[in-house]
């Protein structure tokens, strides 16, 4: 969805996104981080409060993913449901603010 926002809302071509993401990924420490930072920066100019909420939710999702992938942690139903709800809330923020 983040690529979709870059191409539709910010009217960037695929080659522009590829070039910016390649350079930004190197500078920011990875493509995923660059994507989030780019969206947050643009989002902040529209709605700072919801941009901060988006950023916090994405950080929470990243923390949950890191725990499930790299830590010796059991992911129970409650944790999985929390991740699902956070992801849905994040999508809702994007859809509302970027008119998707």
Coordinates of C-alpha atoms in Angstrom, one line a residue:
X1 CA 0.0 0.0 0.0
X2 CA 2.9 2.4 0.7
X3 CA 4.1 2.1 -2.9
X4 CA 0.5 2.7 -4.1
X5 CA 0.4 5.9 -2.0
X6 CA 3.7 7.1 -3.5
X7 CA 2.5 6.5 -7.0
X8 CA -1.1 7.8 -6.7
X9 CA -1.1 10.4 -4.0
X10 CA 2.4 11.8 -4.7
X11 CA 2.3 11.1 -8.4
X12 CA 5.7 9.5 -8.5
X13 CA 6.5 7.2 -11.5
X14 CA 7.8 3.7 -10.9
X15 CA 11.3 4.8 -12.0
X16 CA 11.2 7.7 -9.6
X17 CA 10.2 5.4 -6.7
X18 CA 12.9 2.9 -7.7
X19 CA 15.6 5.5 -7.8
X20 CA 14.5 7.3 -4.6
X21 CA 14.0 4.0 -2.7
X22 CA 17.4 2.7 -3.8
X23 CA 19.2 5.8 -2.5
X24 CA 16.9 6.2 0.5
X25 CA 17.2 2.6 1.5
X26 CA 21.0 3.0 1.6
X27 CA 20.8 6.2 3.7
X28 CA 18.0 5.1 6.0
X29 CA 19.2 1.6 6.6
X30 CA 16.8 -0.3 4.4
X31 CA 13.9 0.0 2.0
X32 CA 11.2 -0.6 4.6
X33 CA 12.6 2.1 6.8
X34 CA 12.8 4.5 3.9
X35 CA 9.2 3.8 2.9
X36 CA 7.9 4.4 6.3
X37 CA 10.0 7.6 6.8
X38 CA 8.9 8.9 3.4
X39 CA 5.2 8.4 4.1
X40 CA 5.5 9.9 7.6
X41 CA 7.3 13.0 6.3
X42 CA 4.5 13.6 3.7
X43 CA 1.8 12.5 6.2
X44 CA 3.1 15.1 8.7
X45 CA 2.4 18.0 6.4
X46 CA -1.3 16.8 6.2
X47 CA -2.0 15.7 9.8
X48 CA 0.8 15.6 12.4
X49 CA -1.3 13.8 15.0
X50 CA -2.3 11.0 12.7
X51 CA 1.2 10.8 11.2
X52 CA 2.6 10.3 14.7
X53 CA 0.0 7.6 15.3
X54 CA 0.9 5.9 12.1
X55 CA 4.6 6.0 13.0
X56 CA 3.9 4.5 16.4
X57 CA 1.7 1.8 15.0
X58 CA 4.4 0.9 12.4
X59 CA 7.0 0.8 15.1
X60 CA 4.8 -1.5 17.2
X61 CA 4.2 -3.8 14.3
X62 CA 7.9 -4.0 13.6
X63 CA 8.6 -4.8 17.3
X64 CA 6.0 -7.6 17.1
X65 CA 7.5 -9.0 13.9
X66 CA 11.0 -8.9 15.3
X67 CA 10.0 -10.8 18.4
X68 CA 8.2 -13.4 16.4
X69 CA 11.0 -13.8 13.9
X70 CA 14.1 -13.6 16.0
X71 CA 13.3 -14.1 19.7
X72 CA 12.5 -17.3 21.5
X73 CA 9.0 -16.0 22.3
X74 CA 5.7 -17.8 22.1
X75 CA 3.1 -15.8 20.1
X76 CA -0.2 -16.6 21.7
X77 CA -3.7 -15.8 20.3
X78 CA -3.9 -12.5 22.2
X79 CA -0.6 -11.3 20.8
X80 CA -1.6 -12.3 17.3
X81 CA -4.9 -10.5 17.7
X82 CA -3.2 -7.4 18.9
X83 CA -0.9 -7.4 15.8
X84 CA -4.0 -7.9 13.5
X85 CA -5.8 -5.0 15.2
X86 CA -2.8 -2.7 15.0
X87 CA -2.4 -3.6 11.3
X88 CA -6.0 -2.8 10.6
X89 CA -5.8 0.5 12.5
X90 CA -2.8 1.4 10.4
X91 CA -4.6 0.6 7.2
X92 CA -7.6 2.7 8.3
X93 CA -5.3 5.7 9.0
X94 CA -3.8 5.4 5.5
X95 CA -7.1 4.9 3.8
X96 CA -8.6 7.9 5.6
X97 CA -5.8 10.3 5.1
X98 CA -4.7 9.3 1.6
X99 CA -8.3 8.8 0.3
X100 CA -7.7 5.2 -0.8

